[in-house]
mmCIF file of C-alpha atoms in Angstrom:
data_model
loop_
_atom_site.group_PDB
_atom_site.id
_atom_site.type_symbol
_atom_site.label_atom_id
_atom_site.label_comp_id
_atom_site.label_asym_id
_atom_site.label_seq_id
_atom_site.Cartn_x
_atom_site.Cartn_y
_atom_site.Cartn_z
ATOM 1 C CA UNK A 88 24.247 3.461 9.085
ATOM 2 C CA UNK A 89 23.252 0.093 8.156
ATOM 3 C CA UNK A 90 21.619 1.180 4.892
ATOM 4 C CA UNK A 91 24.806 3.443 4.354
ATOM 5 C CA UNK A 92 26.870 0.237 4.120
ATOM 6 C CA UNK A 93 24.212 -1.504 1.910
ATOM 7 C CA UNK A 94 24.383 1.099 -0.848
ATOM 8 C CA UNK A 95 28.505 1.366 -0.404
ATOM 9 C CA UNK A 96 28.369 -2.130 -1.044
ATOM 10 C CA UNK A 97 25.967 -2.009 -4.118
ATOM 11 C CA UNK A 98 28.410 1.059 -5.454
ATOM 12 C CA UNK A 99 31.325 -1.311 -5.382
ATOM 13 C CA UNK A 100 30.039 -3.990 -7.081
ATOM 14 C CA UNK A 101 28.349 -2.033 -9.457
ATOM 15 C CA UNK A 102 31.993 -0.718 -9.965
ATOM 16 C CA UNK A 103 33.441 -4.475 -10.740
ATOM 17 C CA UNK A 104 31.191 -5.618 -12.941
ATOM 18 C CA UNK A 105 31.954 -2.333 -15.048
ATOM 19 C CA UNK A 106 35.474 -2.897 -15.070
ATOM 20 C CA UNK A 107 35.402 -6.383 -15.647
ATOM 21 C CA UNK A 108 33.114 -5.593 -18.477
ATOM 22 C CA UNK A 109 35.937 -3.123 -19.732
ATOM 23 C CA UNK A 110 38.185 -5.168 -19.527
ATOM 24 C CA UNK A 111 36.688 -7.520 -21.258
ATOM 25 C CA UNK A 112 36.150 -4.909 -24.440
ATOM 26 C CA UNK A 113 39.458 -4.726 -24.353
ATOM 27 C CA UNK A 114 40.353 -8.229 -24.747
ATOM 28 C CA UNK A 115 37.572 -7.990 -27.219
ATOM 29 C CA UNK A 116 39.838 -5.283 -29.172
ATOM 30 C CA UNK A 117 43.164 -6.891 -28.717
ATOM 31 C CA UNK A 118 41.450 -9.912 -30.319
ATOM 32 C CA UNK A 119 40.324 -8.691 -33.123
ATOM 33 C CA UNK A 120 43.546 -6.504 -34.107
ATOM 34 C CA UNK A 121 45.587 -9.723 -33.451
ATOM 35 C CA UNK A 122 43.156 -12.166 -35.608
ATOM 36 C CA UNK A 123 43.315 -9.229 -38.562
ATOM 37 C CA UNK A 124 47.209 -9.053 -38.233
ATOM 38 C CA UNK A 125 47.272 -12.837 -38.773
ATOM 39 C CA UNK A 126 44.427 -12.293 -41.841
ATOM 40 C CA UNK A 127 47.526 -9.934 -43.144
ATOM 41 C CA UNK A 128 50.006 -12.289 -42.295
ATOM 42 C CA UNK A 129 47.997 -15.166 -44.442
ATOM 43 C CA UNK A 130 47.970 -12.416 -47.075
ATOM 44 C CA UNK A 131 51.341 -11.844 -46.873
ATOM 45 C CA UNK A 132 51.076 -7.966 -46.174
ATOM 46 C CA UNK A 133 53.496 -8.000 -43.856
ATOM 47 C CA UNK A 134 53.319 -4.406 -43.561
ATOM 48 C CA UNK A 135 49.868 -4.125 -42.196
ATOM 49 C CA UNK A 136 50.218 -7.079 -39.922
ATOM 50 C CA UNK A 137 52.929 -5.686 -37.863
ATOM 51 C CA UNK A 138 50.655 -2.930 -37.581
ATOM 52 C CA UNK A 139 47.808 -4.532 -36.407
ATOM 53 C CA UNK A 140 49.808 -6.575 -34.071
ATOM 54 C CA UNK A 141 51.832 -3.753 -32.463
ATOM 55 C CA UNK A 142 48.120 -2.404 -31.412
ATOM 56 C CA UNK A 143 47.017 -5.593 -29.600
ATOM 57 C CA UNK A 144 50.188 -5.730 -27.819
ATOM 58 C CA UNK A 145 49.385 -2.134 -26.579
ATOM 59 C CA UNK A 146 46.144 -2.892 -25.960
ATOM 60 C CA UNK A 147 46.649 -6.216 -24.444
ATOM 61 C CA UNK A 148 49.976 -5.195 -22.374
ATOM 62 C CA UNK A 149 48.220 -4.208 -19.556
ATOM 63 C CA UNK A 150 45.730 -7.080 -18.808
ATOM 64 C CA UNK A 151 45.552 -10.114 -17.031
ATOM 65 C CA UNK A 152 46.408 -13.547 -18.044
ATOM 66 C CA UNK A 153 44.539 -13.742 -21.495
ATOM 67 C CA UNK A 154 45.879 -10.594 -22.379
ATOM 68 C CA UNK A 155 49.519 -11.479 -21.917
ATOM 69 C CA UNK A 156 48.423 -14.580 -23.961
ATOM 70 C CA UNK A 157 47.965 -11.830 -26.874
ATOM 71 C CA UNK A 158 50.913 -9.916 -26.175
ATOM 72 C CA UNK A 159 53.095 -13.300 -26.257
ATOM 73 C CA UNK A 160 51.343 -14.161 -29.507
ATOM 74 C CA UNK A 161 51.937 -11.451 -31.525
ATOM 75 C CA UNK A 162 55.232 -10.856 -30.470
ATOM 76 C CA UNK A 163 56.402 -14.524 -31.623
ATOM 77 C CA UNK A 164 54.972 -13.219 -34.674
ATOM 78 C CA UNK A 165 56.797 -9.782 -34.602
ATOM 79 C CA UNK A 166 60.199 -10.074 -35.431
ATOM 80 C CA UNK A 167 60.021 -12.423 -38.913
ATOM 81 C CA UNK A 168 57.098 -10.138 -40.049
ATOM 82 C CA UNK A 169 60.034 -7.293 -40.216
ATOM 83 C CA UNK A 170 62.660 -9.812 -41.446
ATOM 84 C CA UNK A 171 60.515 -11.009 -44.174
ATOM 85 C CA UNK A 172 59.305 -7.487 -44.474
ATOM 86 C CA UNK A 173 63.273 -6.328 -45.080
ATOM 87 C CA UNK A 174 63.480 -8.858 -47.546
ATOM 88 C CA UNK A 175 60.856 -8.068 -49.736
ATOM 89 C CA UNK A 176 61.868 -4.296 -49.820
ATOM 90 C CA UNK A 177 65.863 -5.412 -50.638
ATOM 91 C CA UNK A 178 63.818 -7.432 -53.824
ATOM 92 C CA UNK A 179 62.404 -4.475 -54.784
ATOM 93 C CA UNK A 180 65.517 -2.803 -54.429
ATOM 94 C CA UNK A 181 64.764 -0.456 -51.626
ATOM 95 C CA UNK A 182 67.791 -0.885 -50.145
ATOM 96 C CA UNK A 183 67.615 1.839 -46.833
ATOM 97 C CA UNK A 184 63.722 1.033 -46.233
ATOM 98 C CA UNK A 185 64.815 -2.648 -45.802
ATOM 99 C CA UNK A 186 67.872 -1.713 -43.985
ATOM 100 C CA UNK A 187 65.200 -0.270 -41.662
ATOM 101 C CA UNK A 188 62.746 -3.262 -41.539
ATOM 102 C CA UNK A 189 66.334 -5.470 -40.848
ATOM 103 C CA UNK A 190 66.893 -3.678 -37.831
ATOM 104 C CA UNK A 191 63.457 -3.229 -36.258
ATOM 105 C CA UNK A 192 63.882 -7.501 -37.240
ATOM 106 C CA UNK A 193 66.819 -7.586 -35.072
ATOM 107 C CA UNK A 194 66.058 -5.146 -32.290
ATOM 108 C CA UNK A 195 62.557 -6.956 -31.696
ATOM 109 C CA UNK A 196 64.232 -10.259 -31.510
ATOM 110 C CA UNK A 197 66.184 -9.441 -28.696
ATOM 111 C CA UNK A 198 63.707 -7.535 -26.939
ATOM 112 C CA UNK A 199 61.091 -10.526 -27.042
ATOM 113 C CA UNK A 200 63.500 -13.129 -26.717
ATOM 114 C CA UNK A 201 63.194 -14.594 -30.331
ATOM 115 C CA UNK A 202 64.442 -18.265 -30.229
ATOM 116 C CA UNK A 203 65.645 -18.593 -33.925
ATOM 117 C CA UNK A 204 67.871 -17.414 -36.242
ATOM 118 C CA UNK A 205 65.841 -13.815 -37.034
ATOM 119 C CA UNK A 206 68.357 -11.673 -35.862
ATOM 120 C CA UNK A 207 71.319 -13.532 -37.617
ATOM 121 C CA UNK A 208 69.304 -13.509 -41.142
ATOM 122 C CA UNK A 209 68.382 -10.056 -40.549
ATOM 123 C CA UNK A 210 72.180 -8.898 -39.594
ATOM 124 C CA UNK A 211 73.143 -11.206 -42.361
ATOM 125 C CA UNK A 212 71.008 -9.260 -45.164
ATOM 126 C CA UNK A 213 71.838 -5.861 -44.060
ATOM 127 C CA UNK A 214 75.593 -6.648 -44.655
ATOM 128 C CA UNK A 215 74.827 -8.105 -47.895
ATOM 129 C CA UNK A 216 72.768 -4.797 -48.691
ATOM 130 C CA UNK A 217 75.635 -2.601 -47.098
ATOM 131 C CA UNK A 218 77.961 -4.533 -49.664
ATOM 132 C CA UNK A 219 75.885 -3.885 -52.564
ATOM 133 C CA UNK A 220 75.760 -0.103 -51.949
ATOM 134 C CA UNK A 221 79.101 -0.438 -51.661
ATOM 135 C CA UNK A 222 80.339 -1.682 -54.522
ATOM 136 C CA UNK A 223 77.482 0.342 -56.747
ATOM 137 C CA UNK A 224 79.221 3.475 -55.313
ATOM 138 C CA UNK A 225 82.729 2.040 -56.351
ATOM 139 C CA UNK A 226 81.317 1.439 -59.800
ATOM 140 C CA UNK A 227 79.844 4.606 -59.958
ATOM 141 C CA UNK A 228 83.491 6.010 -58.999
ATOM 142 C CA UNK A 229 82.225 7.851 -56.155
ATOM 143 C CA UNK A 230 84.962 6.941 -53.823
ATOM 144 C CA UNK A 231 84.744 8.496 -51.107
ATOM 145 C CA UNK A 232 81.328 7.715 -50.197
ATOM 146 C CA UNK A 233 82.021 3.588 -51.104
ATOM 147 C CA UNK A 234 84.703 3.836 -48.749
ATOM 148 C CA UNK A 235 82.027 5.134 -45.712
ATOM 149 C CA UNK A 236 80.072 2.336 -47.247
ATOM 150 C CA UNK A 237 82.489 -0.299 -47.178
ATOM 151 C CA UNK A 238 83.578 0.330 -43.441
ATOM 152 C CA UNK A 239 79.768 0.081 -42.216
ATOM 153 C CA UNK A 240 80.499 -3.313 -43.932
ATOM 154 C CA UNK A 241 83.485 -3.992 -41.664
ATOM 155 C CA UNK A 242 81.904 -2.932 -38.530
ATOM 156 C CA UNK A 243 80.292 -6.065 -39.093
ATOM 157 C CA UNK A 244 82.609 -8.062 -40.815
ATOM 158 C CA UNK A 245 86.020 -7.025 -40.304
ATOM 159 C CA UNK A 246 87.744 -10.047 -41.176
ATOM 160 C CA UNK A 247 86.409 -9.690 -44.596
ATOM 161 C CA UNK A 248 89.517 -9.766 -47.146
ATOM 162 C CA UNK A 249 87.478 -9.295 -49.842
ATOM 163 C CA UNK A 250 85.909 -5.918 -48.923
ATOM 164 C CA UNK A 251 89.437 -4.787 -47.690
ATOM 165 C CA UNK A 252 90.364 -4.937 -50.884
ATOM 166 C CA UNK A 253 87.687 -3.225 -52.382
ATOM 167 C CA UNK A 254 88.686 -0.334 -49.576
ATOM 168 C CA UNK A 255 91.996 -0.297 -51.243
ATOM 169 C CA UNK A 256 91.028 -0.043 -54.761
ATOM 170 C CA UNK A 257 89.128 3.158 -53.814
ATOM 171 C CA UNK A 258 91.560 4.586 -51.736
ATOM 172 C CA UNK A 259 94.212 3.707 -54.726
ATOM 173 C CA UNK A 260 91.507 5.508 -57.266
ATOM 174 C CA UNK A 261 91.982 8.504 -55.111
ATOM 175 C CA UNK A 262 96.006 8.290 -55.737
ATOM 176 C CA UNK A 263 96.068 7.747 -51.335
ATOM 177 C CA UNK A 264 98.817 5.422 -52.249
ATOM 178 C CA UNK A 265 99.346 4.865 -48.082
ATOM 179 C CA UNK A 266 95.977 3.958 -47.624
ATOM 180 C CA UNK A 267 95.947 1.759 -50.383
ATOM 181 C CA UNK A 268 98.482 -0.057 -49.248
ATOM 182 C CA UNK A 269 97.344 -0.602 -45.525
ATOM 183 C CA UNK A 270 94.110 -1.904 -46.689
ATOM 184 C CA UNK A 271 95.585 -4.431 -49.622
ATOM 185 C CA UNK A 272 98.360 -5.932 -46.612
ATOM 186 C CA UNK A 273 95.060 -6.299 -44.617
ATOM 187 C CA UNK A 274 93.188 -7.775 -47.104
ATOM 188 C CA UNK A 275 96.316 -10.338 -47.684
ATOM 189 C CA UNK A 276 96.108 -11.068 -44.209
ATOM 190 C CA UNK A 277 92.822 -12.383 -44.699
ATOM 191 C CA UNK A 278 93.413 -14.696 -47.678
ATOM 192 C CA UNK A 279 92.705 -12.494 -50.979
ATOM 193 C CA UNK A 280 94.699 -12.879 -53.669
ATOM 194 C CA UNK A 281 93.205 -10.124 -55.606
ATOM 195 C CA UNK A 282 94.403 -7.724 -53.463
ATOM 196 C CA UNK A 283 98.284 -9.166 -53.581
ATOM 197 C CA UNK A 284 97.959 -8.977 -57.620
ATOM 198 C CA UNK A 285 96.264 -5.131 -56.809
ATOM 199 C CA UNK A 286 99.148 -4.549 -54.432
ATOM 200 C CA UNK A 287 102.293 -5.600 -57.132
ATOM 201 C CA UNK A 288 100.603 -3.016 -59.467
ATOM 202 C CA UNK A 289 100.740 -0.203 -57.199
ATOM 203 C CA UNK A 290 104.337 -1.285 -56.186
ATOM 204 C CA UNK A 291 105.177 -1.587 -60.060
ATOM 205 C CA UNK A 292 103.626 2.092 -61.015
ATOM 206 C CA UNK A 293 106.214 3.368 -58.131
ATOM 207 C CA UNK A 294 108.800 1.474 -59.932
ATOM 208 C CA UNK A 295 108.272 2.468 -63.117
ATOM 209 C CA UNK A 296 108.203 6.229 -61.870
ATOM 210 C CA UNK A 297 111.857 5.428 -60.148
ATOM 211 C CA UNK A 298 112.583 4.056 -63.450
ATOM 212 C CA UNK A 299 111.984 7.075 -65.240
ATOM 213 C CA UNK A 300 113.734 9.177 -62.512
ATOM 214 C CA UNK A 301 116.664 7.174 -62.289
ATOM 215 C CA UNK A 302 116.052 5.904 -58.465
ATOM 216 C CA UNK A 303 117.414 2.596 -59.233
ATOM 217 C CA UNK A 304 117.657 1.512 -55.582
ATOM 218 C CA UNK A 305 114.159 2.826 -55.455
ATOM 219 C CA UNK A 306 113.456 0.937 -58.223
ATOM 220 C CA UNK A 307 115.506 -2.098 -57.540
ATOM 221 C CA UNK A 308 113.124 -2.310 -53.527
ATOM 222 C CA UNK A 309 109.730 -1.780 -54.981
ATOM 223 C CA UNK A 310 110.003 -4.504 -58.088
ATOM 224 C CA UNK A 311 110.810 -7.017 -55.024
ATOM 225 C CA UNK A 312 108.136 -6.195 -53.263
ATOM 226 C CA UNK A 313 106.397 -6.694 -56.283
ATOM 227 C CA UNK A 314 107.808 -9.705 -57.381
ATOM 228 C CA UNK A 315 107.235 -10.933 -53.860
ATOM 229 C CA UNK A 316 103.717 -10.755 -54.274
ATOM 230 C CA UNK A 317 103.385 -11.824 -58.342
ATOM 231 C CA UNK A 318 105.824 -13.963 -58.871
ATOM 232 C CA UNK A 319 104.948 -14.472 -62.741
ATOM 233 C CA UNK A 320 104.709 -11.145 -63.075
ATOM 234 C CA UNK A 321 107.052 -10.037 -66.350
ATOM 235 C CA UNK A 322 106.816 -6.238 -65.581
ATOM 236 C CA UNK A 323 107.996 -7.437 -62.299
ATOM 237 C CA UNK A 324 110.630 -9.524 -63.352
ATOM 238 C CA UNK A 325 112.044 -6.762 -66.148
ATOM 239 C CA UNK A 326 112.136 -3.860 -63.453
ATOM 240 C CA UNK A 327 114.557 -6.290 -61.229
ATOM 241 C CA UNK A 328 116.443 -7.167 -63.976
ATOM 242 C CA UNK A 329 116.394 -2.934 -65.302
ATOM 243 C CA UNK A 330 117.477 -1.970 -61.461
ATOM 244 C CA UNK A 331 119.765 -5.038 -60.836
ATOM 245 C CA UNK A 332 121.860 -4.517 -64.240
ATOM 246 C CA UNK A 333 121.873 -0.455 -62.883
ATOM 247 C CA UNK A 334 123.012 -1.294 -59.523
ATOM 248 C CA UNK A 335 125.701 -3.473 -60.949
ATOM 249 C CA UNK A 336 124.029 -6.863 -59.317
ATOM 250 C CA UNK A 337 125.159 -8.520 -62.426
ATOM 251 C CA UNK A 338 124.652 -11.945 -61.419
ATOM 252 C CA UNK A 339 121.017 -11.154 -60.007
ATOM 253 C CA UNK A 340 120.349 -8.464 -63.242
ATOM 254 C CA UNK A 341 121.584 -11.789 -66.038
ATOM 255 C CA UNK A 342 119.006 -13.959 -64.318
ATOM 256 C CA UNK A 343 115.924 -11.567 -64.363
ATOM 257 C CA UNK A 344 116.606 -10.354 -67.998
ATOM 258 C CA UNK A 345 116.996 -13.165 -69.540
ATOM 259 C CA UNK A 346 113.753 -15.038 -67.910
ATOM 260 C CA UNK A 347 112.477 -11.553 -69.459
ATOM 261 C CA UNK A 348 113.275 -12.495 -72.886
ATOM 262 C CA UNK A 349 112.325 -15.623 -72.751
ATOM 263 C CA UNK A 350 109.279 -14.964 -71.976
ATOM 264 C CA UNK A 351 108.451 -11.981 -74.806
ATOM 265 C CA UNK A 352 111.598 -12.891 -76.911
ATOM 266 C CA UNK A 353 109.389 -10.283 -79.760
ATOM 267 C CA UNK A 354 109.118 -7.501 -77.011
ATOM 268 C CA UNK A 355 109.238 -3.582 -79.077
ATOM 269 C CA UNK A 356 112.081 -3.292 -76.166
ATOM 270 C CA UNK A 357 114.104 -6.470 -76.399
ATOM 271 C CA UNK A 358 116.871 -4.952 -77.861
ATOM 272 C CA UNK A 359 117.026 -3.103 -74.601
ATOM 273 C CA UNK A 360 117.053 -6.088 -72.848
ATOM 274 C CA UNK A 361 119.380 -7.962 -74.841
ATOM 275 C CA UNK A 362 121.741 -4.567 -74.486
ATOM 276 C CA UNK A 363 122.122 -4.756 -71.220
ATOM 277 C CA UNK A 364 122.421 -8.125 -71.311
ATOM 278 C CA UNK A 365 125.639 -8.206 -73.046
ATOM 279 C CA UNK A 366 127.168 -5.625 -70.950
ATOM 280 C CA UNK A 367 126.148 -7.730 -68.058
ATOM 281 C CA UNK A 368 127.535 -10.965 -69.057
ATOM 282 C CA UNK A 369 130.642 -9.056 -69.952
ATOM 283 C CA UNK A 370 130.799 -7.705 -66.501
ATOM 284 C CA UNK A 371 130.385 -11.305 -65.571
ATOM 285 C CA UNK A 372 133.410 -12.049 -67.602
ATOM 286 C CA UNK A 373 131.810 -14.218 -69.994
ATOM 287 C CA UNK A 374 132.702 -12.737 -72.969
ATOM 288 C CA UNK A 375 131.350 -15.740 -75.082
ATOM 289 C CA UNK A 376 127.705 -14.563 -74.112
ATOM 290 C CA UNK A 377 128.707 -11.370 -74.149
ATOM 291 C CA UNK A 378 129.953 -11.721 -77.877
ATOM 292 C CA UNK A 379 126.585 -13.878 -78.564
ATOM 293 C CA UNK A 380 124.537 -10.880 -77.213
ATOM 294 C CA UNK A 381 126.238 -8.191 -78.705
ATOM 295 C CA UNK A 382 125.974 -9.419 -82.411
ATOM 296 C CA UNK A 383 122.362 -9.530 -82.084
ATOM 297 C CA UNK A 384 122.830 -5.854 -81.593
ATOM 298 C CA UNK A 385 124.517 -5.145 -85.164
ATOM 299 C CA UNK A 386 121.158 -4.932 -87.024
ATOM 300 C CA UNK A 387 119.914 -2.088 -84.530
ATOM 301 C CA UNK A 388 121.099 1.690 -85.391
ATOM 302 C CA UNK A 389 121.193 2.390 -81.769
ATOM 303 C CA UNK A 390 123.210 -0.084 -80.345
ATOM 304 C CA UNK A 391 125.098 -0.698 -83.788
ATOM 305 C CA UNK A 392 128.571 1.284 -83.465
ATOM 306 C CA UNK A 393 128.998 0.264 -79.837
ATOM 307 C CA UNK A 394 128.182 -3.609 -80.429
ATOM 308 C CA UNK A 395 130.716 -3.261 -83.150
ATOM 309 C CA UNK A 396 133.400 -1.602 -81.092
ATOM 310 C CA UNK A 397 132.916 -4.266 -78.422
ATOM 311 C CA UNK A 398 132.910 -7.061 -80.561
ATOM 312 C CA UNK A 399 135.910 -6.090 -82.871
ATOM 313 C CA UNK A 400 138.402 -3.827 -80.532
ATOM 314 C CA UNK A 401 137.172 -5.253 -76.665
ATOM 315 C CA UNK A 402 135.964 -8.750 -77.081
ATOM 316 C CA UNK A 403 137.495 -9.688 -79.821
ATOM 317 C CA UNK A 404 134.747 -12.419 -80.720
ATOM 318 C CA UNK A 405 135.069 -14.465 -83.379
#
């Protein structure tokens, strides 16, 4: 019995020293994967450094104290390898292969607790590169795909006015004239001027439809919204005084057509202008104006007979 016990003994130690030497061989491995991934780090191939540190961590996970020394290591190492790994793929323009490096940046972060700003620069880049694809698809006039693009941006960002407005110059390029609006009122919202000067166009293409269809009340609501939102704007300004004059807002029409003269007093239309003018100030009942505008009218063989009838059997003017 006794020599029973002797050699169970033996066996058991014989047992520890072998895993203890194993173990050791493993430290021995994690080592040298970790000292090559900082060789490659030095070398600034980030690529196979995260490599060769992701296999000492799997080696090294396991162990005792100095192995979770290893595993620490290289995993304060871990996340800025992919970051700076993102970035150099993004300068090489490989936009999705960074996007993928960004992530892994920002996923390992959290995971092992990063301290600094990783994940923010990371998160930061990939909207920058989301933005760029953007915009090259809404160059490229592929709309519907920068649109997709553009709302990965907002998932992020989505107090961005600027890339609301580029939303609603692609959803305007499609003729989705509802869309386009939503997204130019949000990117107002948010501060972009662009997208009110975007905005008074769209409202001033509907107006000058309503114009040509006769809609003058049409016309008369969507040059105010316009005018709301460009106040310099002539085509603005001409379309209230068009509808106004239409409508029989004389006082309101006098105002806007003759700030549109005076501003393009050689307009190919300013007889048009100055047409309606007369008839307005007439309305107004001041037939001095009215006389003033109507003679200007003598030299054109549209508005000739009529000026003349007005100013010789109406008027009167002298």
């Amino acid at each position: 019995m006794r020599r029973t016990k002797i050699f169970l003994l033996s066996g058991l130690c014989a047992l520890f020293f072998a895993t203890a030497a194993n173990a050791q061989e493993l430290i021995n491995q994690a080592t040298e994967f970790f000292n090559k991934g900082v060789e490659a780090v030095r070398a600034n191939d980030w690529a196979t450094a995260i490599n060769q540190l992701n296999q000492a961590i799997d080696i090294a996970k396991d162990l005792d104290e100095e192995g979770q020394d290893i595993v620490a290591d290289a995993q304060g190492l871990i996340p800025n390898l992919h970051l700076r790994l993102g970035q150099e793929l993004a300068q090489a323009a490989k936009t999705e292969e960074a996007i993928v490096q960004l992530n892994k940046a920002v996923d390992t972060a959290l995971e092992y607790d990063d301290p600094g700003a990783t994940a923010k620069n990371a998160k930061d880049l990939i909207d920058q590169l989301n933005l760029r694809t953007a915009t090259s698809l809404l160059n490229d006039r592929k709309y519907e795909e920068a649109i997709a693009a553009f709302e990965k941006v907002l998932e992020a960002t989505p107090n961005n006015g600027v890339v609301h407005m580029y939303v609603g110059a692609a959803y305007a390029a499609l003729n989705k004239e509802g869309e386009a609006i939503a997204a130019y009122e949000k990117a107002i919202e948010l501060g972009s001027r662009d997208a009110a000067t975007r905005l008074a166009n769209i409202y001033l293409t509907s107006a000058q439809t309503a114009n040509r269809d006769r809609k003058w009340t049409d016309m008369y609501d969507l040059a105010h919204k316009a005018l709301v939102l460009a106040p310099e704007n002539a085509n603005a300004v001409r379309f209230v005084g068009i509808s106004a004059f239409e409508l029989k807002k004389y006082d309101e029409a006098v105002l806007a057509l003759e700030k549109t003269l005076a501003a393009n007093p050689n307009a190919s239309d300013k007889n048009g202008t100055i047409f309606r003018l007369a008839q307005a100030t007439e309305a107004q009942g001041k037939n001095s104006q009215a006389c003033g505008y109507y003679k200007q009218l003598v030299g054109d063989a549209t508005f000739k007979d009529f000026a003349e009838h007005k100013i010789k059997n109406v008027l009167r003017c002298p």
